[in-house]
Tab-separated table of C-alpha atoms and ligand atoms in Angstrom:
chain	number	residue	atom	x	y	z
A	284	MET	CA	1.450	-7.558	-16.962
A	285	GLN	CA	-0.363	-4.308	-17.471
A	286	TYR	CA	1.416	-1.003	-17.025
A	287	THR	CA	0.199	2.492	-16.259
A	288	THR	CA	1.638	5.954	-15.746
A	289	LEU	CA	2.121	6.925	-12.123
A	290	GLY	CA	0.489	10.323	-12.290
A	291	ARG	CA	2.679	13.337	-12.943
A	292	THR	CA	5.874	11.383	-12.206
A	293	GLY	CA	5.532	9.928	-15.691
A	294	LEU	CA	6.967	6.652	-14.366
A	295	LYS	CA	5.687	3.574	-16.194
A	296	VAL	CA	4.711	1.136	-13.493
A	297	SER	CA	3.096	-2.264	-13.326
A	298	VAL	CA	-0.442	-2.115	-11.956
A	299	ALA	CA	0.592	-4.772	-9.418
A	300	GLY	CA	3.274	-3.591	-7.010
A	301	LEU	CA	5.353	-5.824	-4.768
A	302	GLY	CA	4.996	-4.747	-1.132
A	303	CYS	CA	8.116	-5.737	0.768
A	304	GLY	CA	6.490	-5.066	4.142
A	305	GLY	CA	3.137	-5.996	5.656
A	306	SER	CA	3.074	-9.005	7.923
A	307	SER	CA	4.733	-11.242	5.302
A	308	ARG	CA	7.850	-9.162	4.581
A	309	LEU	CA	8.595	-11.340	1.563
A	310	GLY	CA	8.743	-14.350	3.879
A	311	LEU	CA	12.031	-13.062	5.341
A	312	GLU	CA	11.343	-14.171	8.900
A	313	ARG	CA	9.232	-17.207	8.029
A	314	VAL	CA	11.645	-18.668	5.471
A	315	GLY	CA	14.825	-16.594	5.171
A	316	LYS	CA	16.730	-13.979	3.208
A	317	ALA	CA	17.449	-16.042	0.100
A	318	HIS	CA	13.741	-16.758	-0.173
A	319	ALA	CA	12.921	-13.048	0.230
A	320	SER	CA	15.358	-12.200	-2.581
A	321	GLY	CA	13.792	-14.956	-4.672
A	322	MET	CA	10.387	-13.347	-4.164
A	323	VAL	CA	11.692	-10.143	-5.733
A	324	ARG	CA	13.139	-12.056	-8.690
A	325	ALA	CA	9.858	-13.932	-9.093
A	326	ALA	CA	8.001	-10.624	-9.137
A	327	LEU	CA	10.292	-9.252	-11.848
A	328	ASP	CA	9.758	-12.446	-13.855
A	329	LEU	CA	6.015	-11.780	-13.715
A	330	GLY	CA	6.559	-8.299	-15.128
A	331	ILE	CA	6.162	-6.452	-11.829
A	332	ASN	CA	8.459	-3.444	-11.972
A	333	LEU	CA	7.383	-1.553	-8.848
A	334	ILE	CA	9.061	-2.661	-5.647
A	335	ASP	CA	7.939	-0.931	-2.469
A	336	CYS	CA	10.385	-0.937	0.428
A	337	ALA	CA	10.792	0.859	3.744
A	338	ARG	CA	13.587	1.308	6.221
A	339	GLY	CA	11.425	-0.335	8.854
A	340	TYR	CA	10.552	-3.513	6.943
A	341	GLY	CA	13.950	-5.139	7.362
A	342	THR	CA	13.842	-6.430	3.792
A	343	GLU	CA	16.012	-3.876	1.999
A	344	GLU	CA	19.154	-6.037	2.063
A	345	ALA	CA	17.258	-8.942	0.536
A	346	VAL	CA	15.796	-6.639	-2.111
A	347	GLY	CA	19.231	-5.172	-2.850
A	348	GLU	CA	20.691	-8.647	-3.340
A	349	ALA	CA	17.860	-9.612	-5.660
A	350	LEU	CA	18.436	-6.575	-7.844
A	351	VAL	CA	22.161	-7.125	-8.419
A	352	GLY	CA	22.825	-7.277	-12.152
A	353	ILE	CA	19.373	-6.067	-13.146
A	354	PRO	CA	19.415	-2.832	-15.179
A	355	ARG	CA	18.530	0.000	-12.810
A	356	ASP	CA	16.145	1.617	-15.276
A	357	SER	CA	14.084	-1.559	-15.657
A	358	TYR	CA	12.360	-1.237	-12.274
A	359	VAL	CA	10.871	1.475	-10.081
A	360	LEU	CA	12.191	1.342	-6.553
A	361	THR	CA	10.553	3.096	-3.650
A	362	THR	CA	11.428	3.357	-0.007
A	363	LYS	CA	10.213	5.248	3.021
A	364	HIS	CA	11.168	6.200	6.525
A	365	LEU	CA	9.123	6.952	9.616
A	366	THR	CA	9.715	10.288	11.342
A	367	ILE	CA	9.208	8.722	14.785
A	368	VAL	CA	10.745	5.315	15.426
A	369	ASP	CA	9.987	3.397	18.634
A	370	GLY	CA	8.821	6.610	20.282
A	371	HIS	CA	11.971	8.511	19.307
A	372	THR	CA	11.438	11.603	17.172
A	373	LEU	CA	14.196	11.518	14.585
A	374	THR	CA	16.381	14.541	13.995
A	375	PRO	CA	16.810	15.561	10.355
A	376	ASP	CA	20.346	14.122	10.453
A	377	GLU	CA	19.100	10.795	11.803
A	378	TYR	CA	16.364	10.741	9.180
A	379	VAL	CA	18.756	11.376	6.309
A	380	ALA	CA	21.207	8.839	7.735
A	381	GLY	CA	18.408	6.256	7.717
A	382	PHE	CA	17.604	7.075	4.119
A	383	ASN	CA	21.255	6.706	3.110
A	384	GLN	CA	21.380	3.362	4.910
A	385	SER	CA	18.405	2.290	2.777
A	386	LEU	CA	20.298	3.223	-0.376
A	387	ARG	CA	23.302	1.198	0.782
A	388	GLU	CA	21.209	-1.857	1.587
A	389	LEU	CA	19.317	-1.537	-1.670
A	390	ARG	CA	22.698	-1.214	-3.438
A	391	THR	CA	21.611	1.776	-5.461
A	392	ASP	CA	22.470	5.467	-5.801
A	393	TYR	CA	18.852	6.559	-5.848
A	394	VAL	CA	15.271	5.498	-5.391
A	395	ASP	CA	12.594	6.607	-7.790
A	396	VAL	CA	10.086	7.562	-5.122
A	397	PHE	CA	10.744	8.376	-1.489
A	398	PHE	CA	7.830	8.344	0.946
A	399	ILE	CA	7.532	10.045	4.283
A	400	HIS	CA	6.218	6.902	5.963
A	401	GLY	CA	2.996	6.813	7.981
A	402	LEU	CA	2.473	10.557	7.971
A	403	ASN	CA	-0.394	11.926	10.048
A	404	LEU	CA	-1.347	15.355	11.308
A	405	ALA	CA	0.196	14.759	14.739
A	406	ARG	CA	3.549	14.216	13.010
A	407	TRP	CA	2.995	16.886	10.388
A	408	ASP	CA	4.867	19.911	11.748
A	409	HIS	CA	8.009	17.963	12.551
A	410	ALA	CA	7.909	16.059	9.259
A	411	ILE	CA	7.298	19.062	7.055
A	412	ASN	CA	9.124	21.838	8.906
A	413	ASP	CA	12.137	19.924	10.245
A	414	ILE	CA	12.649	16.773	8.164
A	415	LEU	CA	11.500	17.816	4.720
A	416	PRO	CA	14.118	20.555	4.086
A	417	ALA	CA	16.911	18.062	4.854
A	418	LEU	CA	15.239	15.481	2.673
A	419	LEU	CA	14.932	17.879	-0.236
A	420	ARG	CA	18.678	18.477	-0.089
A	421	GLU	CA	19.077	14.724	-0.700
A	422	LYS	CA	16.711	15.058	-3.647
A	423	GLU	CA	18.888	17.835	-5.081
A	424	LYS	CA	21.825	15.416	-4.875
A	425	GLY	CA	19.823	13.000	-7.036
A	426	LYS	CA	19.150	10.456	-4.301
A	427	PHE	CA	15.452	10.300	-5.056
A	428	ARG	CA	13.364	11.523	-7.946
A	429	PHE	CA	9.882	12.049	-6.544
A	430	LEU	CA	8.598	12.925	-3.096
A	431	ALA	CA	5.655	11.019	-1.675
A	432	MET	CA	3.839	10.233	1.551
A	433	SER	CA	2.168	7.135	2.864
A	434	GLU	CA	-0.674	7.577	5.254
A	435	SER	CA	-1.323	6.133	8.675
A	436	PRO	CA	-4.733	4.536	8.117
A	437	ASN	CA	-5.355	3.240	11.628
A	438	GLN	CA	-4.818	6.689	13.108
A	439	GLU	CA	-6.438	8.663	10.304
A	440	PRO	CA	-9.110	6.550	8.622
A	441	LYS	CA	-10.431	9.705	6.960
A	442	HIS	CA	-7.095	10.432	5.262
A	443	ASP	CA	-6.472	13.748	7.080
A	444	ALA	CA	-2.761	14.077	6.327
A	445	THR	CA	-3.232	12.848	2.776
A	446	ILE	CA	-5.847	15.524	2.198
A	447	ARG	CA	-3.610	18.201	3.676
A	448	GLY	CA	-0.702	17.007	1.551
A	449	LEU	CA	-2.868	17.230	-1.539
A	450	ASP	CA	-4.269	20.621	-0.616
A	451	GLU	CA	-0.731	21.935	-0.159
A	452	ASP	CA	0.367	20.063	-3.301
A	453	LEU	CA	3.443	18.665	-1.561
A	454	PHE	CA	3.623	15.156	-2.980
A	455	ASP	CA	3.856	13.536	-6.411
A	456	VAL	CA	2.632	10.163	-5.128
A	457	ILE	CA	0.347	9.079	-2.285
A	458	MET	CA	0.094	5.627	-0.723
A	459	LEU	CA	-3.365	5.207	0.752
A	460	ALA	CA	-5.721	2.607	2.163
A	461	PHE	CA	-8.647	1.410	0.053
A	462	SER	CA	-10.598	-1.831	0.059
A	463	LEU	CA	-13.977	-3.511	-0.341
A	464	MET	CA	-14.888	-2.347	3.150
A	465	ASN	CA	-12.887	0.874	3.319
A	466	GLN	CA	-13.980	2.956	0.395
A	467	ASN	CA	-13.994	6.553	1.596
A	468	ALA	CA	-10.975	7.508	-0.532
A	469	ARG	CA	-13.462	7.537	-3.408
A	470	GLU	CA	-14.941	10.788	-2.160
A	471	LEU	CA	-12.115	12.112	0.006
A	472	VAL	CA	-8.935	11.445	-1.975
A	473	PHE	CA	-9.293	10.264	-5.569
A	474	PRO	CA	-11.015	13.404	-6.909
A	475	LYS	CA	-7.982	15.390	-5.761
A	476	THR	CA	-5.298	12.926	-6.930
A	477	VAL	CA	-6.949	12.683	-10.332
A	478	ALA	CA	-7.280	16.466	-10.694
A	479	GLN	CA	-3.686	17.051	-9.580
A	480	LYS	CA	-2.257	14.028	-11.436
A	481	VAL	CA	-0.813	12.669	-8.218
A	482	GLY	CA	0.086	8.977	-8.512
A	483	THR	CA	-1.623	6.510	-6.166
A	484	LEU	CA	-0.487	3.236	-4.630
A	485	LEU	CA	-3.202	1.299	-2.803
A	486	MET	CA	-2.428	-0.567	0.404
A	487	PHE	CA	-4.744	-2.491	2.753
A	488	VAL	CA	-6.569	-3.883	-0.278
A	489	VAL	CA	-6.410	-7.329	1.361
A	490	ARG	CA	-4.328	-7.026	4.526
A	491	ASP	CA	-5.632	-9.264	7.324
A	492	ILE	CA	-9.352	-8.804	6.950
A	493	PHE	CA	-9.556	-10.558	3.576
A	494	SER	CA	-6.804	-13.098	4.194
A	495	HIS	CA	-8.110	-14.304	7.571
A	496	PRO	CA	-11.712	-15.527	7.148
A	497	GLU	CA	-12.282	-15.438	10.908
A	498	MET	CA	-11.379	-11.746	11.009
A	499	LEU	CA	-13.896	-10.997	8.265
A	500	ARG	CA	-16.638	-12.943	10.081
A	501	ASP	CA	-15.755	-11.270	13.370
A	502	THR	CA	-15.773	-7.796	11.804
A	503	ILE	CA	-19.087	-8.375	10.044
A	504	ALA	CA	-20.681	-9.649	13.267
A	505	LYS	CA	-19.487	-6.573	15.138
A	506	LEU	CA	-20.718	-4.200	12.423
A	507	ALA	CA	-24.093	-5.973	12.278
A	508	ALA	CA	-24.448	-5.674	16.067
A	509	GLU	CA	-23.838	-1.938	15.667
A	510	GLY	CA	-26.479	-1.777	12.924
A	511	LYS	CA	-23.896	-0.813	10.291
A	512	VAL	CA	-24.354	-3.800	7.974
A	513	PRO	CA	-27.364	-6.091	7.433
A	514	ALA	CA	-27.759	-8.905	9.958
A	515	ASP	CA	-28.187	-11.493	7.191
A	516	LEU	CA	-24.444	-11.275	6.440
A	517	VAL	CA	-23.726	-12.802	9.845
A	518	GLY	CA	-23.303	-16.538	10.372
A	519	LYS	CA	-21.922	-17.322	6.925
A	520	ASP	CA	-18.532	-18.913	6.314
A	521	ASN	CA	-17.846	-16.087	3.904
A	522	PRO	CA	-20.127	-13.097	4.522
A	523	LEU	CA	-19.186	-11.738	1.085
A	524	ASP	CA	-20.091	-14.946	-0.732
A	525	PHE	CA	-22.448	-13.049	-3.039
A	526	LEU	CA	-19.308	-11.922	-4.909
A	527	ILE	CA	-18.269	-15.470	-5.742
A	528	HIS	CA	-20.048	-16.877	-8.766
A	529	ALA	CA	-19.705	-17.754	-12.453
A	530	ASP	CA	-20.174	-15.185	-15.235
A	531	GLY	CA	-17.345	-12.864	-14.262
A	532	GLY	CA	-17.769	-13.097	-10.506
A	533	ALA	CA	-14.816	-13.592	-8.190
A	534	ALA	CA	-13.099	-16.933	-7.613
A	535	ASN	CA	-12.639	-16.229	-3.910
A	536	ILE	CA	-12.580	-13.346	-1.475
A	537	LEU	CA	-8.971	-12.333	-2.202
A	538	ASP	CA	-9.709	-12.306	-5.912
A	539	ALA	CA	-12.711	-10.057	-5.217
A	540	ALA	CA	-10.665	-7.721	-3.041
A	541	TYR	CA	-7.782	-7.284	-5.491
A	542	ARG	CA	-10.102	-6.813	-8.453
A	543	TYR	CA	-12.172	-4.301	-6.517
A	544	GLY	CA	-9.122	-2.176	-5.682
A	545	ARG	CA	-7.573	-2.445	-9.106
A	546	HIS	CA	-10.609	-1.147	-10.947
A	547	GLU	CA	-11.422	1.765	-8.682
A	548	PRO	CA	-11.148	4.934	-10.773
A	549	GLY	CA	-8.105	6.823	-9.531
A	550	ALA	CA	-6.165	3.727	-8.426
A	551	ASP	CA	-2.834	3.408	-10.236
A	552	VAL	CA	-1.063	0.535	-8.472
A	553	VAL	CA	-2.349	-2.177	-6.155
A	554	LEU	CA	0.273	-3.248	-3.647
A	555	PHE	CA	0.272	-6.757	-2.292
A	556	GLY	CA	2.510	-8.391	0.264
A	557	THR	CA	3.209	-12.094	0.486
A	558	GLY	CA	5.874	-14.587	1.382
A	559	SER	CA	4.648	-17.139	-1.156
A	560	VAL	CA	5.305	-17.319	-4.892
A	561	ASP	CA	2.007	-19.173	-5.386
A	562	HIS	CA	0.144	-16.384	-3.602
A	563	MET	CA	2.000	-13.841	-5.704
A	564	LYS	CA	0.950	-15.541	-8.926
A	565	SER	CA	-2.693	-15.725	-7.947
A	566	ASN	CA	-2.661	-12.119	-6.707
A	567	VAL	CA	-1.200	-10.922	-9.993
A	568	ALA	CA	-3.813	-12.923	-11.904
A	569	SER	CA	-6.548	-11.224	-9.845
A	570	ILE	CA	-5.084	-7.750	-10.279
A	571	LEU	CA	-4.966	-8.319	-14.041
A	572	ALA	CA	-8.495	-9.760	-14.207
A	573	PRO	CA	-11.490	-7.710	-15.361
A	574	ALA	CA	-13.511	-5.636	-12.926
A	575	LEU	CA	-16.132	-7.384	-10.841
A	576	PRO	CA	-19.547	-7.298	-12.501
A	577	GLU	CA	-21.204	-3.912	-12.143
A	578	ALA	CA	-24.061	-5.321	-10.050
A	579	ASP	CA	-21.533	-6.714	-7.549
A	580	ARG	CA	-19.641	-3.432	-7.389
A	581	ALA	CA	-22.892	-1.600	-6.787
A	582	LYS	CA	-23.823	-3.991	-3.993
A	583	VAL	CA	-20.417	-3.591	-2.318
A	584	ARG	CA	-20.856	0.149	-2.437
A	585	GLU	CA	-24.384	-0.024	-1.066
A	586	LEU	CA	-23.445	-2.398	1.765
A	587	PHE	CA	-20.080	-0.964	2.769
A	588	GLY	CA	-19.662	2.474	1.165
A	589	HIS	CA	-20.468	4.282	4.420
A	590	LEU	CA	-18.020	2.357	6.615
A	591	VAL	CA	-15.024	4.080	8.157
A	592	ASN	CA	-12.049	2.499	9.907
A	593	VAL	CA	-12.840	-1.089	8.963
A	594	GLY	CA	-10.189	-3.711	8.170
A	595	LEU	CA	-7.264	-1.480	9.072
A	596	GLU	CA	-6.116	-3.278	12.189
A	597	ASN	CA	-4.109	-6.473	12.430
A	598	TRP	CA	-5.930	-9.680	13.224
A	599	ARG	CA	-5.708	-10.094	16.955
A	600	ASN	CA	-5.079	-13.822	16.966
A	601	LYS	CA	-1.956	-13.670	14.840
B	989	LIG	N1	1.855	3.092	5.949
B	989	LIG	C1	2.498	2.436	5.009
B	989	LIG	O1	3.368	2.974	4.371
B	989	LIG	C2	2.130	1.014	4.680
B	989	LIG	C3	1.299	0.302	5.535
B	989	LIG	C4	0.917	-0.964	5.151
B	989	LIG	C5	1.367	-1.504	3.959
B	989	LIG	N2	2.201	-0.799	3.151
B	989	LIG	C6	2.691	-1.356	1.862
B	989	LIG	O2	1.666	-2.091	1.251
B	989	LIG	C7	2.079	-3.445	1.059
B	989	LIG	C8	0.894	-4.359	1.184
B	989	LIG	O3	0.483	-4.356	2.546
B	989	LIG	P1	-1.009	-4.508	2.997
B	989	LIG	O4	-1.131	-3.798	4.293
B	989	LIG	O5	-1.903	-4.104	1.887
B	989	LIG	O6	-1.180	-6.030	3.311
B	989	LIG	P2	-0.542	-7.278	2.629
B	989	LIG	O7	0.870	-7.384	3.055
B	989	LIG	O8	-0.787	-7.233	1.178
B	989	LIG	O9	-1.356	-8.431	3.332
B	989	LIG	C9	-1.739	-9.521	2.648
B	989	LIG	C10	-1.893	-10.693	3.616
B	989	LIG	O10	-2.594	-11.664	2.926
B	989	LIG	C11	-1.788	-12.841	2.747
B	989	LIG	N3	-1.930	-13.195	1.342
B	989	LIG	C12	-1.463	-12.522	0.252
B	989	LIG	N4	-1.811	-13.149	-0.865
B	989	LIG	C13	-2.506	-14.245	-0.492
B	989	LIG	C14	-3.134	-15.285	-1.211
B	989	LIG	N5	-3.122	-15.317	-2.547
B	989	LIG	N6	-3.783	-16.249	-0.500
B	989	LIG	C15	-3.823	-16.210	0.848
B	989	LIG	N7	-3.240	-15.249	1.584
B	989	LIG	C16	-2.579	-14.276	0.920
B	989	LIG	C17	-0.382	-12.480	3.085
B	989	LIG	O11	0.250	-13.570	3.721
B	989	LIG	P3	1.121	-14.661	2.914
B	989	LIG	O12	2.536	-14.302	3.144
B	989	LIG	O13	0.736	-15.950	3.553
B	989	LIG	O14	0.744	-14.621	1.464
B	989	LIG	C18	-0.589	-11.282	4.035
B	989	LIG	O15	-0.720	-11.758	5.357
B	989	LIG	C19	3.172	-3.655	2.102
B	989	LIG	O16	4.047	-4.699	1.789
B	989	LIG	C20	3.852	-2.325	2.037
B	989	LIG	O17	4.694	-2.282	0.903
B	989	LIG	C21	2.575	0.456	3.498
């Protein structure tokens, strides 16, 4: 494993972070709770020390069980909570109660990083004016060490709330969307996180678009029809097959996607979600692999650098 410092938090974190959400949720629904706990143990065995949870993922109990007996200072635990759940705007008391329930399920007294989950400008005033003061009282009690936000990429593909959070210097860590076909954080976010030493966790590096070949083909065809990508990418099994070759090229599209995210300047941790130990092992191998060849990176930037709001939705046929 490779480790890095998560910005001004000073936390030493693995560059690959285990996402306990996404559509896989550690395989909790597909396989079961013992399997989900086993996924966490398998991650620790691979040297992953950053485990990303959320109240809404339903996996905190499984994570808590997996971590029994493991020294608390040997891993970095994060969780998050939405400010609006199923259309209900949480009161500060409800929000804090949810956070405390997370701590109980995770079987810990504190998390290292707490994220306001899926923050966007529409939720901003309530989150910052109403929820945050109550949350900071929990921080004073030692229940979390660093405050963070995760963005809401589908609603704000140009990172509006993230940018506001950085401009107001509210957060020590940001979780943001970045991928082969969603690169605008390079101009909009990373210059600020780097300057302010704010830690970054990347999500949506693979998601559905790079794990469902039909979604990639469908997306490319739609973008080509709109004149946003060259028409010669259409009609291929893998429209990004130019990335797959010998001499340092990618082994497959997921390998390309993880390596692309990992080596973006400003990226600290690449999150991945999976319900499969085999997938986990190959994802970690990709995240630890060298950068894609410079010519490939340049081509990805030339072809897709201008795209906004691509690959952020779920695949419709799932
Ligand atoms: N707003 C937020 O706060 C927010 C939003 C989204 C995500 N997140 C965080 O980021 C983490 C990652 O989520 P993500 O949105 O980036 O998507 P993701 O969960 O990483 O999606 C990856 C998808 O690809 C599949 N996959 C993974 N490795 C594979 C492999 N080697 N071969 C084939 N398929 C593979 C997974 O299914 P399999 O189970 O079959 O492997 C999954 O469907 C989440 O778990 C969560 O912690 C946070």
